[in-house]
Coordinates of C-alpha atoms in Angstrom, one line a residue:
M1 CA -17.8 24.2 -22.9
E2 CA -19.6 24.5 -19.6
L3 CA -20.2 21.3 -17.8
E4 CA -23.8 21.1 -16.8
A5 CA -26.2 18.1 -16.5
I6 CA -28.7 17.8 -19.3
G7 CA -32.2 18.4 -18.2
K8 CA -34.7 21.1 -17.3
R9 CA -34.3 23.1 -14.2
P10 CA -37.2 22.4 -11.8
R11 CA -39.6 25.2 -11.3
A12 CA -40.1 26.7 -7.9
S13 CA -43.3 25.7 -6.3
S14 CA -45.6 28.6 -5.1
G15 CA -47.4 26.3 -2.8
G16 CA -44.5 25.8 -0.4
S17 CA -44.6 22.0 -0.3
S18 CA -42.6 20.1 2.2
S19 CA -40.2 18.9 -0.5
S20 CA -39.4 22.5 -1.6
L21 CA -39.0 23.6 2.0
A22 CA -36.5 20.7 2.5
S23 CA -34.7 21.8 -0.6
D24 CA -34.6 25.4 0.5
R25 CA -33.3 24.3 3.9
L26 CA -30.5 22.3 2.3
S27 CA -29.7 25.2 0.0
S28 CA -29.5 27.6 3.0
L29 CA -26.5 25.7 4.4
P30 CA -23.2 27.4 4.2
D31 CA -20.8 26.5 1.3
C32 CA -18.5 24.5 3.6
L33 CA -21.2 22.1 4.7
I34 CA -22.6 21.6 1.1
H35 CA -19.0 21.0 -0.1
H36 CA -18.6 18.4 2.6
I37 CA -21.8 16.6 1.4
M38 CA -20.5 16.8 -2.2
S39 CA -17.3 15.1 -1.1
F40 CA -19.2 11.8 -0.7
L41 CA -20.4 11.9 -4.4
K42 CA -18.6 10.9 -7.6
A43 CA -17.5 13.7 -9.9
R44 CA -20.4 13.3 -12.4
Q45 CA -22.9 13.5 -9.6
V46 CA -21.2 16.5 -8.2
V47 CA -21.5 18.3 -11.6
Q48 CA -25.1 17.3 -11.9
T49 CA -26.0 19.3 -8.8
C50 CA -25.8 22.5 -10.8
V51 CA -29.4 22.0 -12.0
L52 CA -30.9 21.9 -8.5
S53 CA -31.2 25.7 -8.2
T54 CA -29.5 29.0 -8.7
R55 CA -27.8 28.5 -5.3
W56 CA -26.2 25.3 -6.5
R57 CA -25.2 26.4 -10.0
H58 CA -21.5 27.0 -9.3
L59 CA -21.0 25.3 -6.0
W60 CA -19.5 22.2 -7.7
R61 CA -16.6 24.2 -9.1
S62 CA -15.0 24.6 -5.7
V63 CA -15.6 21.1 -4.2
P64 CA -12.6 20.1 -2.1
C65 CA -12.7 16.4 -3.0
L66 CA -12.9 15.1 -6.5
D67 CA -13.5 11.5 -7.4
I68 CA -13.6 10.8 -11.2
D69 CA -14.7 7.3 -11.8
Q70 CA -15.1 5.7 -15.2
E71 CA -17.7 3.3 -13.7
E72 CA -20.2 6.2 -13.7
F73 CA -20.3 6.1 -17.5
K74 CA -20.9 2.4 -17.9
T75 CA -24.3 1.4 -19.3
A76 CA -26.3 -1.8 -18.7
G77 CA -27.7 -4.2 -21.3
P78 CA -26.4 -6.4 -24.1
N79 CA -25.8 -3.6 -26.5
R80 CA -23.1 -1.8 -24.6
D81 CA -20.8 0.4 -26.6
E82 CA -17.5 0.5 -24.6
E83 CA -15.9 2.9 -27.0
K84 CA -18.7 5.4 -26.6
E85 CA -18.6 5.0 -22.9
W86 CA -14.9 5.8 -23.0
H87 CA -15.5 8.8 -25.3
D88 CA -18.1 10.2 -23.0
F89 CA -15.9 9.7 -19.9
A90 CA -12.8 11.2 -21.6
D91 CA -14.8 14.2 -22.9
F92 CA -16.3 14.8 -19.4
T93 CA -12.8 14.6 -17.8
D94 CA -11.1 16.8 -20.4
H95 CA -13.6 19.6 -19.8
L96 CA -13.8 19.1 -16.0
L97 CA -10.1 19.7 -15.5
I98 CA -9.7 22.9 -17.4
P99 CA -9.1 25.8 -15.0
N100 CA -12.4 27.7 -15.5
N101 CA -14.4 24.7 -14.3
I102 CA -13.1 22.8 -11.2
S103 CA -10.8 24.9 -8.9
I104 CA -8.0 22.4 -9.1
A105 CA -5.7 24.4 -6.9
H106 CA -8.1 24.1 -4.0
L107 CA -8.5 20.3 -4.0
D108 CA -7.6 18.4 -0.9
T109 CA -8.3 15.0 -2.4
F110 CA -8.1 13.9 -6.0
Q111 CA -9.1 10.3 -7.0
L112 CA -9.1 9.0 -10.6
Q113 CA -10.3 5.5 -11.3
L114 CA -10.2 3.7 -14.7
S115 CA -11.7 0.4 -15.5
V116 CA -9.6 -2.3 -17.3
S117 CA -10.1 -1.8 -21.1
K118 CA -9.2 -3.5 -24.3
Y119 CA -6.6 -0.8 -25.0
P120 CA -5.2 0.0 -21.6
Y121 CA -1.9 1.5 -22.6
D122 CA -3.2 4.4 -24.7
K123 CA -6.0 5.2 -22.3
D124 CA -3.6 5.0 -19.3
K125 CA -1.3 7.4 -21.0
Q126 CA -4.3 9.8 -21.6
A127 CA -5.2 9.5 -17.9
A128 CA -1.7 10.3 -16.8
R129 CA -1.9 13.4 -19.0
W130 CA -5.0 14.5 -17.1
I131 CA -3.1 14.3 -13.8
R132 CA -0.2 16.3 -15.2
H133 CA -2.7 18.8 -16.8
G134 CA -4.4 19.2 -13.5
I135 CA -1.1 20.0 -11.7
K136 CA 0.1 22.3 -14.5
Y137 CA -3.1 24.4 -14.4
S138 CA -3.1 24.8 -10.6
G139 CA -4.6 28.2 -10.1
Q140 CA -3.3 29.8 -13.3
D141 CA -4.9 32.2 -15.6
P142 CA -7.2 30.1 -17.9
G143 CA -6.3 32.3 -20.8
I144 CA -2.7 31.2 -20.9
Q145 CA -2.1 27.9 -22.6
C146 CA 1.6 27.3 -21.8
M147 CA 2.5 27.8 -18.2
K148 CA 5.1 27.0 -15.5
L149 CA 4.2 25.1 -12.4
N150 CA 2.8 27.2 -9.6
S151 CA 3.6 24.9 -6.7
A152 CA 2.5 27.5 -4.0
S153 CA -1.1 27.3 -5.2
W154 CA -1.4 23.5 -5.5
R155 CA -2.6 22.3 -2.1
L156 CA -3.5 18.7 -2.8
K157 CA -3.1 16.6 0.3
R158 CA -4.4 13.1 -0.8
L159 CA -4.0 11.6 -4.3
H160 CA -5.4 8.1 -5.1
L161 CA -4.9 6.8 -8.6
S162 CA -6.0 3.4 -10.1
N163 CA -5.2 1.5 -13.3
L164 CA -3.0 4.2 -14.9
Y165 CA 0.3 4.4 -16.8
L166 CA 2.7 6.6 -14.8
D167 CA 6.1 7.6 -15.9
D168 CA 9.0 9.8 -14.8
S169 CA 7.2 12.9 -16.1
F170 CA 4.3 12.2 -13.8
M171 CA 6.5 11.7 -10.8
N172 CA 8.4 14.8 -11.5
H173 CA 5.2 16.8 -11.4
I174 CA 4.3 15.2 -8.1
S175 CA 7.7 16.1 -6.7
S176 CA 7.8 19.7 -7.9
G177 CA 4.1 20.6 -8.1
C178 CA 2.5 19.0 -5.0
Q179 CA 4.1 20.8 -2.1
Y180 CA 1.4 19.8 0.4
L181 CA 0.9 16.2 -0.6
E182 CA 0.6 13.9 2.4
D183 CA -1.0 10.7 1.1
L184 CA -0.2 9.0 -2.2
E185 CA -1.9 5.7 -3.2
L186 CA -1.3 4.0 -6.5
K187 CA -3.4 0.9 -7.2
S188 CA -2.9 -1.5 -10.1
C189 CA -0.9 1.1 -12.0
N190 CA 1.8 0.4 -14.6
C191 CA 4.8 2.4 -13.3
S192 CA 7.9 3.1 -15.3
F193 CA 9.2 5.9 -13.0
H194 CA 12.6 5.4 -11.4
E195 CA 12.1 7.3 -8.2
I196 CA 9.6 8.7 -5.8
T197 CA 10.6 11.9 -4.1
S198 CA 8.5 14.1 -1.8
H199 CA 9.4 16.4 1.1
T200 CA 5.8 16.4 2.5
M201 CA 4.5 12.8 1.9
K202 CA 3.5 10.9 5.1
N203 CA 1.9 7.8 3.7
L204 CA 2.8 5.9 0.5
I205 CA 0.8 2.9 -0.8
L206 CA 1.8 0.9 -3.9
K207 CA -0.9 -1.8 -4.3
G208 CA -0.9 -4.3 -7.1
C209 CA 1.4 -2.1 -9.2
Q210 CA 3.8 -3.1 -11.9
C211 CA 7.1 -1.4 -11.1
Y212 CA 10.0 -2.2 -13.4
A213 CA 12.5 0.6 -12.7
L214 CA 11.8 1.9 -9.1
S215 CA 15.2 2.3 -7.4
V216 CA 14.8 5.2 -4.8
I217 CA 12.1 6.3 -2.4
T218 CA 13.1 9.6 -0.7
S219 CA 10.8 11.3 1.8
P220 CA 12.0 12.8 5.1
M221 CA 8.4 13.0 6.4
L222 CA 7.2 9.5 5.4
N223 CA 5.6 7.7 8.3
S224 CA 4.0 4.6 6.6
L225 CA 5.2 2.6 3.6
I226 CA 3.1 -0.1 2.1
I227 CA 4.1 -2.2 -1.0
N228 CA 1.4 -4.8 -1.5
G229 CA 1.2 -7.2 -4.4
G230 CA 1.9 -6.5 -8.0
W231 CA 5.3 -7.0 -9.6
F232 CA 8.5 -5.2 -8.5
A233 CA 11.8 -5.8 -10.2
F234 CA 14.0 -4.8 -7.4
I235 CA 17.4 -4.6 -9.1
S236 CA 18.3 -2.2 -6.3
L237 CA 15.8 -0.3 -4.1
R238 CA 17.0 2.2 -1.6
V239 CA 14.5 3.8 0.8
I240 CA 15.6 7.0 2.5
A241 CA 12.9 7.7 5.0
P242 CA 14.2 8.2 8.5
A243 CA 10.7 8.9 10.0
V244 CA 9.0 5.7 8.8
A245 CA 7.5 3.8 11.7
Y246 CA 5.4 1.2 9.8
L247 CA 6.5 -1.0 6.8
L248 CA 4.5 -3.6 4.9
L249 CA 6.3 -5.4 2.1
D250 CA 4.2 -8.1 0.4
V251 CA 5.7 -9.2 -2.9
S252 CA 6.8 -12.3 -4.9
A253 CA 10.1 -13.7 -3.9
Y254 CA 11.1 -13.4 -7.6
S255 CA 11.2 -9.6 -7.1
F256 CA 14.5 -10.0 -5.2
R257 CA 17.0 -9.9 -8.0
G258 CA 19.1 -7.3 -6.3
C259 CA 19.5 -5.4 -3.0
V260 CA 16.6 -4.0 -1.1
S261 CA 17.7 -1.9 1.9
F262 CA 15.8 -0.2 4.7
D263 CA 18.9 0.8 6.6
E264 CA 18.0 4.5 6.3
M265 CA 14.7 4.0 8.2
S266 CA 16.0 4.6 11.7
S267 CA 12.5 5.1 13.2
L268 CA 11.1 1.8 12.0
A269 CA 9.1 0.1 14.8
E270 CA 6.7 -2.3 13.0
A271 CA 7.5 -4.3 9.9
S272 CA 5.7 -7.1 8.1
I273 CA 7.6 -8.9 5.2
F274 CA 5.7 -11.4 3.1
L275 CA 7.6 -13.4 0.5
R276 CA 5.2 -15.1 -1.9
N277 CA 6.0 -18.1 -4.2
C278 CA 9.4 -18.7 -2.6
V279 CA 10.8 -22.0 -3.9
R280 CA 14.4 -21.7 -2.9
S281 CA 15.8 -24.0 -0.3
E282 CA 17.3 -21.1 1.6
L283 CA 17.2 -17.3 1.7
S284 CA 19.1 -15.5 -1.0
K285 CA 21.9 -13.2 0.2
D286 CA 19.7 -10.2 -0.9
Q287 CA 16.8 -11.4 1.1
F288 CA 19.1 -11.9 4.1
K289 CA 20.4 -8.4 3.7
L290 CA 16.8 -7.2 3.8
L291 CA 16.3 -9.1 7.1
C292 CA 19.4 -7.4 8.5
S293 CA 18.1 -4.0 7.6
L294 CA 15.1 -4.5 9.9
S295 CA 17.1 -5.0 13.1
N296 CA 15.7 -1.9 14.9
V297 CA 12.1 -3.0 14.8
T298 CA 9.9 -3.6 17.9
N299 CA 7.3 -5.8 16.2
L300 CA 8.3 -8.1 13.3
V301 CA 6.2 -10.4 11.0
L302 CA 8.1 -12.7 8.5
S303 CA 6.2 -14.9 6.1
G304 CA 7.5 -17.3 3.5
F305 CA 11.1 -17.1 4.6
Q306 CA 13.3 -20.2 4.0
T307 CA 16.2 -21.7 5.8
M308 CA 19.1 -19.5 6.9
V309 CA 22.1 -18.7 4.8
I310 CA 25.1 -20.6 6.1
G311 CA 28.1 -18.5 7.2
E312 CA 26.1 -15.2 7.4
E313 CA 26.3 -13.2 10.6
F314 CA 22.9 -12.8 12.1
P315 CA 22.0 -9.2 13.2
E316 CA 21.1 -8.1 16.8
F317 CA 17.4 -7.4 17.3
Q318 CA 17.8 -5.4 20.5
N319 CA 14.4 -3.7 20.4
L320 CA 12.3 -6.7 19.3
R321 CA 9.3 -7.5 21.5
T322 CA 7.0 -9.5 19.3
L323 CA 8.0 -11.9 16.5
L324 CA 5.6 -13.8 14.2
L325 CA 7.0 -16.4 11.8
E326 CA 4.3 -17.4 9.4
K327 CA 4.8 -20.3 6.8
C328 CA 8.5 -20.2 7.3
D329 CA 10.8 -23.1 6.8
L330 CA 12.3 -24.2 10.2
S331 CA 13.3 -27.7 9.0
D332 CA 17.0 -26.9 9.1
N333 CA 17.2 -27.9 12.8
F334 CA 15.5 -24.6 13.7
Q335 CA 18.4 -22.4 12.7
M336 CA 16.3 -19.3 12.1
L337 CA 14.5 -19.8 15.4
G338 CA 17.7 -20.4 17.2
H339 CA 19.2 -17.2 15.8
F340 CA 16.2 -15.1 17.0
L341 CA 16.4 -16.7 20.5
Q342 CA 20.0 -15.8 20.7
H343 CA 19.9 -12.3 19.2
S344 CA 16.6 -10.9 20.6
P345 CA 17.3 -10.3 24.3
N346 CA 14.0 -8.4 24.9
L347 CA 11.7 -10.7 23.0
E348 CA 8.4 -11.2 25.0
K349 CA 6.0 -12.9 22.5
L350 CA 6.8 -15.5 19.8
T351 CA 4.3 -17.0 17.4
L352 CA 5.0 -19.8 14.9
D353 CA 2.1 -20.0 12.5
H354 CA 2.0 -22.9 10.1
C355 CA 5.7 -23.2 9.8
K356 CA 7.5 -26.2 8.4
F357 CA 9.2 -28.0 11.3
S358 CA 10.4 -31.2 9.7
K359 CA 11.8 -32.2 6.3
D360 CA 9.6 -35.3 6.5
P361 CA 6.0 -34.3 7.2
K362 CA 5.1 -37.9 8.1
R363 CA 7.7 -38.0 10.9
K364 CA 6.0 -37.5 14.2
K365 CA 9.0 -37.5 16.5
G366 CA 12.2 -35.6 16.0
N367 CA 15.7 -36.2 17.2
V368 CA 15.6 -34.1 20.4
K369 CA 19.2 -34.7 21.2
S370 CA 20.5 -33.3 17.9
N371 CA 18.2 -30.3 18.1
K372 CA 19.2 -29.5 21.7
A373 CA 22.8 -29.9 20.8
Y374 CA 22.4 -27.4 18.0
L375 CA 20.7 -24.8 20.2
N376 CA 23.2 -25.3 23.0
Q377 CA 25.7 -23.7 20.6
F378 CA 23.9 -20.4 21.4
D379 CA 23.3 -18.5 24.5
V380 CA 19.5 -18.3 24.6
R381 CA 19.2 -14.7 25.8
C382 CA 15.5 -13.9 25.6
K383 CA 14.9 -14.4 29.3
N384 CA 11.7 -12.3 29.3
L385 CA 9.9 -14.4 26.7
K386 CA 6.4 -14.8 28.3
L387 CA 4.4 -16.6 25.6
T388 CA 5.2 -18.9 22.7
K389 CA 2.2 -19.7 20.4
I390 CA 2.4 -22.6 17.9
I391 CA -0.3 -22.9 15.3
Y392 CA 0.0 -26.0 13.2
N393 CA -1.8 -28.7 11.3
D394 CA 0.8 -31.5 11.0
D395 CA 2.0 -33.8 13.7
D396 CA 5.6 -32.9 13.1
A397 CA 5.1 -30.1 15.7
Q398 CA 6.0 -32.7 18.3
K399 CA 9.6 -32.1 17.3
L400 CA 9.3 -28.5 18.2
L401 CA 7.5 -29.2 21.4
N402 CA 10.3 -31.5 22.6
L403 CA 12.8 -28.9 21.6
L404 CA 11.1 -26.1 23.6
F405 CA 10.8 -28.3 26.7
S406 CA 14.5 -29.2 26.4
I407 CA 15.5 -25.5 26.7
S408 CA 12.8 -24.5 29.1
S409 CA 15.3 -23.8 31.9
D410 CA 16.7 -21.0 29.7
L411 CA 13.2 -19.5 29.3
P412 CA 11.9 -19.4 32.9
K413 CA 8.9 -17.1 32.2
N414 CA 7.8 -18.8 28.9
N415 CA 4.3 -20.3 28.5
I416 CA 3.7 -22.5 25.5
K417 CA 0.4 -22.7 23.8
F418 CA -0.2 -25.2 21.0
T419 CA -3.2 -24.9 18.6
K420 CA -3.9 -27.5 16.1
V421 CA -6.2 -26.6 13.2
G422 CA -8.0 -28.8 10.7
P423 CA -6.6 -29.6 7.2
G424 CA -8.9 -27.1 5.6
H425 CA -7.6 -24.2 7.6
P426 CA -5.4 -21.8 5.7

């Protein structure tokens, strides 16, 4: 079946109208420019360009960027037939991805987006089959039906997938068949694979995914790792990525049922860790181990962290320059803050954003003597601290203010800036 838009081909005008001249001018562009224009279109629109003229009849077959989106097949009105929409979409995609249509092996970017449906599991499985099918037929003879992977001909660099079911078979295809892949983004996918392995990947984004078995991420070239939202059952997650410079981990605190380690990310410079829905009174030991594995960073953001674990040895943050504690619990006589002041000798900027300073939010003045006595147990070593910003909306910040003034002699360069926000502020 040849994919071609339904409709009559427009007749050439003998009068040489301005519109036909404009059309001829566009058609006279070299293939590389026309393909660049096509890269901004959805897949169905790209295919429909084949009716424009003879010049355009086969241009769509070698487009470098392919964005297949189920939304293109949705119809308006009260009499929508979702099953027919899915059938049309599936039929279009089945035929688009066979080797004698799109030049799959020449793709730089492949994006496949599915809408939430009544029967997501079966349709997600079908979509995952499309991905595997595309990789399997990368540049092969279309007459052969059973083939081995030809990794040398598959040059895909960016792969973005949404709302799919992805298993170990899919990830094995990625590992063995995508030898040029640099960017992998999975959004709202149901993932049952156990590991992600790539020797070329530079950026990995898992956004809103459900990952129940992920235990290893291995990529020597990985520069950026983002795990944002979704559900991750971290029984044990090991990240082997020595080149990673940026890390964002934004997950529910319930995800930490085991060890998560970033110890093998020796180049990590900037890390942001957001723990959502944390109801424990203190960090679990696994969460504390996570904190210890970030000791090489230069810039650190911690959000939702609770009071420190008693008896645990706090790591040295020798490289730390900026620290942001957001919505953290500092009501344990500022133990977490005290540890950072002691173990971050090169800290220059500290921000406390909507942290909990007192166990009793109605208490406006703290016991300065006890707080000072606690911090005097430590050698406050961050002599280069230049700015401390406190953003708060409760009067219990007075306790923190008194504390900072009491140790001001140990922080000779420090300027303190207080900002009180209204109750409606996040």
